Coordinates of C-alpha atoms and ligand atoms in Angstrom, one line a residue:
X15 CA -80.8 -3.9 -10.9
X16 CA -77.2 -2.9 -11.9
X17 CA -75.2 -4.5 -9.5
X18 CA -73.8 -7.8 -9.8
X19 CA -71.2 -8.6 -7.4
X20 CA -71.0 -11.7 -4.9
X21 CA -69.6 -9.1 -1.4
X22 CA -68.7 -5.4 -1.1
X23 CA -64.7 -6.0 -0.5
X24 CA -64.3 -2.5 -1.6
X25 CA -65.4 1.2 -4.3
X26 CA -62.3 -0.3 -6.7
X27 CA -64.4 -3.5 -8.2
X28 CA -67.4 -1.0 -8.5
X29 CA -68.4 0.8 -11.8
X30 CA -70.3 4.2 -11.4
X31 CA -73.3 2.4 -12.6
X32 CA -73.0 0.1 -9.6
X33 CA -72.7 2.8 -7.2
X34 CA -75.6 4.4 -8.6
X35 CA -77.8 1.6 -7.8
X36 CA -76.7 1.4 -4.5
X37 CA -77.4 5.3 -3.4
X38 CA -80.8 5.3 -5.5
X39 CA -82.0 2.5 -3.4
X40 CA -80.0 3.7 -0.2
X41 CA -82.8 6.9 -0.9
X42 CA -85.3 4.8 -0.4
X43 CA -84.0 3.3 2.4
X44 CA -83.7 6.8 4.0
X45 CA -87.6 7.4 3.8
X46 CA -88.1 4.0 5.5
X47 CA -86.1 5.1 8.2
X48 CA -87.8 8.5 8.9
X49 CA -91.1 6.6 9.6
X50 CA -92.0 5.1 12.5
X51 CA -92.5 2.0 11.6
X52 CA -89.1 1.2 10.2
X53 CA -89.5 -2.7 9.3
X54 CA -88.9 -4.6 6.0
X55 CA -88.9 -7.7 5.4
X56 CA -86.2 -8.1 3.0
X57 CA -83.4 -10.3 5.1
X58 CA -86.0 -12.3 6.6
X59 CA -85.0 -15.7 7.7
X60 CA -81.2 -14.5 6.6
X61 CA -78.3 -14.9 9.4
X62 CA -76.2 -11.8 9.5
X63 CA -73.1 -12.2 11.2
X64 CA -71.4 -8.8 12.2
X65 CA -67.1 -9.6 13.0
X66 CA -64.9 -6.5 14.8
X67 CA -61.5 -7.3 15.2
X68 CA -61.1 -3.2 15.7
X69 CA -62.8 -0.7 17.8
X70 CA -66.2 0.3 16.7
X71 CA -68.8 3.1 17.5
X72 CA -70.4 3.8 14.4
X73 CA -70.0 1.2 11.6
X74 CA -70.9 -2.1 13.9
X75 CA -74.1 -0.3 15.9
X76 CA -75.2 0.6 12.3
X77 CA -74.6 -2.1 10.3
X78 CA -76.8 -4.1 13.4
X79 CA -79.5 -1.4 12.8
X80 CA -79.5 -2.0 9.4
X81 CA -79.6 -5.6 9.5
X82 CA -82.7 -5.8 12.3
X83 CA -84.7 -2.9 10.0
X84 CA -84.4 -5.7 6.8
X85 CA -85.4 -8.3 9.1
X86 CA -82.0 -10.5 9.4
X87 CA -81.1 -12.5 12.8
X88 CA -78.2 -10.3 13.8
X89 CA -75.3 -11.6 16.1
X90 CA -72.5 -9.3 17.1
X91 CA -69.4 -11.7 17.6
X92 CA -67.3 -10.4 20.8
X93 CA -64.0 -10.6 19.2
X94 CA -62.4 -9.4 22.6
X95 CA -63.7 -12.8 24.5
X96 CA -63.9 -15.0 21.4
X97 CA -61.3 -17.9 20.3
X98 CA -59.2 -15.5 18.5
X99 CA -57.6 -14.7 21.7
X100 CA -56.8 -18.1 22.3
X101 CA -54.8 -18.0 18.8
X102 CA -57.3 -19.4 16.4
X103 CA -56.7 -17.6 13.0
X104 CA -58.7 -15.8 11.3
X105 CA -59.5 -18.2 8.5
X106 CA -60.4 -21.0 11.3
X107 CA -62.2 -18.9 13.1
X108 CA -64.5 -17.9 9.8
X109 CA -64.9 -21.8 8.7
X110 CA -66.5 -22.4 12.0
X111 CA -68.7 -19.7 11.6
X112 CA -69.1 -20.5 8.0
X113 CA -70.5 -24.1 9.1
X114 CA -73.1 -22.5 10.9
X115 CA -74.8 -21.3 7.6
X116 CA -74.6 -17.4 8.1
X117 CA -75.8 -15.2 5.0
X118 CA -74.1 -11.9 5.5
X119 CA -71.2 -11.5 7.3
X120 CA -69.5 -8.0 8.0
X121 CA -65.8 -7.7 8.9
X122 CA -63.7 -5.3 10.1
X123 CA -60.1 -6.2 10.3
X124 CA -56.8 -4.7 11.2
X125 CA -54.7 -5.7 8.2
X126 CA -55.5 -4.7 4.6
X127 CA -56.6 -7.4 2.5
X128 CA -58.0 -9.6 5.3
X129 CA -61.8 -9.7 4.7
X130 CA -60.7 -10.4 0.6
X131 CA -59.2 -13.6 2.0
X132 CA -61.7 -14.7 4.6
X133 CA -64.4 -13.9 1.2
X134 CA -62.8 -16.2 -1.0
X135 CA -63.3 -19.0 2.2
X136 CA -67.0 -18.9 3.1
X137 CA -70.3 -19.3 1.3
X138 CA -71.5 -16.3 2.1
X139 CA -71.9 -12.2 1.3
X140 CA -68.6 -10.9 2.8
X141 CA -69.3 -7.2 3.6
X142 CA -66.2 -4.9 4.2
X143 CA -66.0 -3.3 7.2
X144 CA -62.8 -1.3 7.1
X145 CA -59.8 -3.7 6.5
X146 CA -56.4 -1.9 8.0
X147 CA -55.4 1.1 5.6
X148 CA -57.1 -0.3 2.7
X149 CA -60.9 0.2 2.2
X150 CA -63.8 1.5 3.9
X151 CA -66.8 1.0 0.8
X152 CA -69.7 1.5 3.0
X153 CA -67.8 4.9 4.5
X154 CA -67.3 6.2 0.8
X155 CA -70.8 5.5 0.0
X156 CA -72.4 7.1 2.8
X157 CA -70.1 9.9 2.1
X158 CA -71.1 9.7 -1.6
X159 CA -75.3 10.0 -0.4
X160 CA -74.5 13.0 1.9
X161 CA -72.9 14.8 -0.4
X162 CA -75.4 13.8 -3.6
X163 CA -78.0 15.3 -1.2
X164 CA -76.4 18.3 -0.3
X165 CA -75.7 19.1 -3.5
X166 CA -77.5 17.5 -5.6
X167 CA -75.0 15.7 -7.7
X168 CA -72.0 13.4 -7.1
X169 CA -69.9 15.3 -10.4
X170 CA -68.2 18.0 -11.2
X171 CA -67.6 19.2 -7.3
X172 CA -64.1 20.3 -6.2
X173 CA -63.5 18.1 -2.9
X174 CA -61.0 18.1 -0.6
X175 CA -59.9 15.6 1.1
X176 CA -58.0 17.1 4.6
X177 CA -55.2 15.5 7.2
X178 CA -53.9 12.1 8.3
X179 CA -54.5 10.8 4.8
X180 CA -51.3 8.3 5.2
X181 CA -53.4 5.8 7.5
X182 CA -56.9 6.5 6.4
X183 CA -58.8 3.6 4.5
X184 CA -61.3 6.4 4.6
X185 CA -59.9 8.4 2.1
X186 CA -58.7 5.9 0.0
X187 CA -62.2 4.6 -0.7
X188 CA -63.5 8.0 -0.9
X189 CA -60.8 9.1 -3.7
X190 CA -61.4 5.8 -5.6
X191 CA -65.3 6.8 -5.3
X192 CA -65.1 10.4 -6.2
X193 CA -63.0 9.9 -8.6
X194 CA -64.8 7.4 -10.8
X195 CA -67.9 9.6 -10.7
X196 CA -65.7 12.6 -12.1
X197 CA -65.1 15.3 -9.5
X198 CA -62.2 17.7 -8.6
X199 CA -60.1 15.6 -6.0
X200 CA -57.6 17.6 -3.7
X201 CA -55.6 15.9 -1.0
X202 CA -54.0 18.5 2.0
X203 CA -51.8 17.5 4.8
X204 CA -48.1 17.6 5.9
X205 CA -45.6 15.4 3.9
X206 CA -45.3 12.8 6.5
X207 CA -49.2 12.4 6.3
X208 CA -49.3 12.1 2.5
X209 CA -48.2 8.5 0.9
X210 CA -47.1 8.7 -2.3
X211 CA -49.2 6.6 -4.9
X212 CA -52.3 8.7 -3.5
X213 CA -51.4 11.2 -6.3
X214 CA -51.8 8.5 -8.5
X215 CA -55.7 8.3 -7.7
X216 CA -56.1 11.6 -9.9
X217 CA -56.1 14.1 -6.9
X218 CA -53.9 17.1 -6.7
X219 CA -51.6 17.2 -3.5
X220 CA -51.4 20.6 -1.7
X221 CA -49.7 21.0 2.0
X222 CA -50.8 24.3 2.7
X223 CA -54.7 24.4 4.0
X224 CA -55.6 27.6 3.1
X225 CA -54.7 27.4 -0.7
X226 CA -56.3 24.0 -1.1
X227 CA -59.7 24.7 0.6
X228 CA -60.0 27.5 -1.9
X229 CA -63.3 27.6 -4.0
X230 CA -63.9 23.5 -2.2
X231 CA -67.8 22.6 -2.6
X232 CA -66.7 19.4 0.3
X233 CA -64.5 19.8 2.9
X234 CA -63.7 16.2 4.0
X235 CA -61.4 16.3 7.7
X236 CA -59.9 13.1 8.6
X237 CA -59.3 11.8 12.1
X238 CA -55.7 11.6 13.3
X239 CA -55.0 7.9 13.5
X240 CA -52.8 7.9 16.4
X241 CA -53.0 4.2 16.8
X242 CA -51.2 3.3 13.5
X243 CA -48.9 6.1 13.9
X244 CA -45.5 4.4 15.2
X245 CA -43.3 7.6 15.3
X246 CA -43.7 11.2 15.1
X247 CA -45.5 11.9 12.3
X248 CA -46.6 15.3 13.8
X249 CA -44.7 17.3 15.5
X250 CA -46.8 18.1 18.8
X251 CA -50.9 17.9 18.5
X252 CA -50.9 22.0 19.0
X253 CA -48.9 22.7 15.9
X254 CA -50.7 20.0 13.9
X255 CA -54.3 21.9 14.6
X256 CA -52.9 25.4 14.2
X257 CA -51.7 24.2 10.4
X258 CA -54.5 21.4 9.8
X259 CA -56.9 21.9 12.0
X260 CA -60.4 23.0 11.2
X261 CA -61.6 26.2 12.3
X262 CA -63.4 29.4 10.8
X263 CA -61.1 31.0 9.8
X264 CA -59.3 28.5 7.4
X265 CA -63.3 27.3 6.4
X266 CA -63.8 30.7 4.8
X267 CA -61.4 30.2 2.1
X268 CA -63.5 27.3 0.7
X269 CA -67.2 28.3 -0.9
X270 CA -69.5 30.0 1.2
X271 CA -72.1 27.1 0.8
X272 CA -69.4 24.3 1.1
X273 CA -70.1 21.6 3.4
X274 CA -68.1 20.1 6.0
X275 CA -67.8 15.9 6.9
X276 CA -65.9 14.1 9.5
X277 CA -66.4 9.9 9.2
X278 CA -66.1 9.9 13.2
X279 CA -64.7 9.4 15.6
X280 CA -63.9 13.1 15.8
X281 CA -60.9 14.8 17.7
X282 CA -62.0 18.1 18.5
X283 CA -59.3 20.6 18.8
X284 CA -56.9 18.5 16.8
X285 CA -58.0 17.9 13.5
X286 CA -61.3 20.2 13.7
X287 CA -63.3 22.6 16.1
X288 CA -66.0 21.8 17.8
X289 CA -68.1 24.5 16.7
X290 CA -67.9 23.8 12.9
X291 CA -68.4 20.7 14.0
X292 CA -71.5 21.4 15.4
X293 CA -73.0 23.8 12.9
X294 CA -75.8 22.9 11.8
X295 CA -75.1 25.1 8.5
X296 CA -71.6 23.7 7.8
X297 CA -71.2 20.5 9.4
X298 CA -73.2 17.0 7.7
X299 CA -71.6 15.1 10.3
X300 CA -74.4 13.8 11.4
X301 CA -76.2 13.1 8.2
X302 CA -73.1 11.1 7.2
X303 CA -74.3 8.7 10.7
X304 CA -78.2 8.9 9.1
X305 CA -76.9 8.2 5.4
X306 CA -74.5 4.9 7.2
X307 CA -77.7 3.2 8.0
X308 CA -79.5 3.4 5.1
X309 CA -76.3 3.0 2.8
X310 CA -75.6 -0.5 4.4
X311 CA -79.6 -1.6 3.9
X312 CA -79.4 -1.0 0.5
X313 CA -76.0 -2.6 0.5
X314 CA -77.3 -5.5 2.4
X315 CA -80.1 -5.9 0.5
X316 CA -78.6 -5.8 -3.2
X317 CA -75.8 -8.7 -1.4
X318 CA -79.4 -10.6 -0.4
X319 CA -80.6 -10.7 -3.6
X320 CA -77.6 -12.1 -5.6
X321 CA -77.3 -14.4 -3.2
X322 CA -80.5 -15.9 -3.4
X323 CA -80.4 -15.4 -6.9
X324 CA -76.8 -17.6 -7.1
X325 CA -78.3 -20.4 -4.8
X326 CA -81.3 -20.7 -6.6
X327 CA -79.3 -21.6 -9.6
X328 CA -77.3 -24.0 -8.2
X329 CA -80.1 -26.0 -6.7
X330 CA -81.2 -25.4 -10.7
X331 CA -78.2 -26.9 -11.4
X332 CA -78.3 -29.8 -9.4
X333 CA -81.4 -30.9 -11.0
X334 CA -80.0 -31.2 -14.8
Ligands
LIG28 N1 -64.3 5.3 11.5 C1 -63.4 5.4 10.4 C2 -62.7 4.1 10.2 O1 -63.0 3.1 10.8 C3 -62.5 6.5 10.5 C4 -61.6 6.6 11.7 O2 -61.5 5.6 12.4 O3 -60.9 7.6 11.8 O4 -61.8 4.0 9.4

C-alpha cells in the first residue's frame, strides 16, 4: 500500500499517490457499508478516542460509525463537561489520555495547528478533525470520492469553489487536494470573503457568480461561518444570497450535468436553496455524508496498519 504516514494532520503532507490509496480502498469500504452486515474486524482490540473541542454533527457521529464498523472501542470525550473547562490545556489534557494507551485519536480543534502539536505529544495515530481555518483532510477526501464517482475521475474537471472561503478549512483542504490531482480550480466570493494567499493555491479568483460557474463540472457552496466572523463581512444575509447564493437560476450557467456539494451544515436561503439542495439530480449532498464514513474507514484503517507495523518494529528493535 502506498501510504506511509504516522496521522492524517492534513491533504498538504499527501502525494496523489497517497490519496489514491486512500479513495481505492474508501470504495471498498462503501460496498461494506451497503450490506447488511457492515462489520470488519480491522481495529479490533484498537482504542479510538474521538476529541471535539467544536460543534459537531457530521464528522464526530461518522468518524464513531466508522470506528465501531472496523471494530475499535470507541469513546466520544464530552469536551463541554471535561477538565478542559476547569483550565487544563490541551497538551495536559492529551498526556492523560495518552497514558491510557489509545490507538486512534481524532481531534477537532478551534485553532489551526492544534492537533499538529498534540501529534507530535502522544503515541498514537492523530487524525485531523478540522483544526480552526486550517485543514479539514477527511472533508477533502470525501469530497474527492463523490466527485471521482460522479464523474468518474478526479482530473481535468473545472471546479468551483463558492462563498465564505476566508474562514473555511474546507476549502483549503479541498484546493490543496484538487489541485495536486490537476483540475481547473476557481474560487467565487466577495472581497472581504476571499484571503489573499488562496490565489496562490493555483485557483483563479472571480467575484461575480455567474461568470465563474460558467462551463463548472463541481459546484462546491460553502457555509457562511458566522461564528469566526467578528465584523461585517457581509453586508445583510439578503444581499449576500441574492449575489452568492445558490439557486437555479445562477446553477444554469455552470454544465448541464454539473454537480452540486455542500460539506454541511447547510444554511438554506443564505448560501444555497433548498430545492437544489434537495435535488436529487443536482445535489450530492448527501453522498458526500455516505462517502465521510467510508473515507474515514479507510483512513482509519491505513493509520492501523502503520501503526502496528511501527510497533512491531520497535519491539524488533528491542530484541537486538
Ligand atoms: N463542517 C465543516 C467544518 O467543520 C464545514 C462547516 O462547518 O461549514 O469545517
Amino acid at each position: 500500500m502506498a501510504f506511509h504516514a504516522r496521522h492524517l494532520l492534513g491533504i498538504e503532507q499527501l502525494s496523489p499517490l497517497e490519496i489514491t490509496t486512500i479513495l481505492d480502498l474508501a470504495d471498498r469500504y462503501v460496498d461494506l457499508n451497503r450490506r447488511t452486515v457492515k462489520q470488519s474486524d480491522t481495529l479490533a482490540g484498537m482504542t479510538q478516542i474521538n476529541m471535539f473541542f467544536e460543534n459537531s454533527t457530521r464528522t464526530q457521529s461518522s468518524f464513531e460509525i466508522a470506528g465501531k464498523r472496523l471494530g475499535a472501542d470507541v469513546m466520544n470525550m464530552n469536551m463541554a463537561t471535561s477538565s478542559v473547562k476547569k483550565g487544563e490545556t490541551l497538551i495536559d489534557t492529551a498526556m492523560t489520555l495518552n497514558a491510557m494507551h489509545p490507538d486512534l485519536l481524532v481531534v477537532r480543534h478551534g485553532a489551526s495547528g492544534a492537533v499538529n502539536l498534540l501529534a507530535s505529544k502522544v503515541n498514537c495515530a492523530v487524525l485531523n478533525a478540522g483544526d480552526g481555518r486550517h485543514e479539514h483532510p477527511t472533508q477533502a477526501l470525501l469530497d474527492a470520492l463523490t466527485i471521482r464517482r460522479a464523474k468518474g475521475r478526479i482530473d481535468r474537471l473545472t471546479i468551483a469553489i463558492c462563498g465564505d472561503v476566508a474562514h473555511s478549512r474546507v476549502a483549503r483542504s479541498n484546493l490543496i487536494l484538487l489541485g495536486k490531482m490537476g483540475n481547473n480550480l476557481r474560487l467565487i466570493g466577495p472581497p472581504t470573503l476571499m484571503p489573499a494567499g488562496f490565489a496562490e493555491l493555483g485557483a483563479t479568483v472571480i467575484e461575480d457568480m455567474r461568470e465563474g460557474l460558467r462551463g463548472a463540472d463541481v459546484v462546491m457552496m460553502l457555509r457562511l461561518q458566522k461564528e469566526r466572523m467578528d465584523g461585517g463581512f457581509v453586508p445583510s444575509m439578503r444581499e449576500y444570497y441574492h449575489r452568492y447564493g445558490l439557486d437555479a437560476e445562477k446553477l444554469a450557467f455552470a454544465k448541464p450535468d454539473a454537480i452540486v456539494m455542500h460539506p454541511g451544515p447547510m444554511n438554506r436561503g443564505v448560501e444555497i436553496d433548498g430545492e437544489i439542495a434537495d435535488d436529487i439530480n443536482r445535489s450530492v449532498i448527501q453522498d458526500q455524508v455516505e462517502m465521510g464514513v467510508a473515507v474515514r474507514m479507510a483512513c482509519m484503517d491505513l493509520l492501523a496498519r502503520n501503526l502496528r507495523a511501527d510497533r512491531g518494529r520497535k519491539i524488533a528493535e528491542s530484541y537486538v
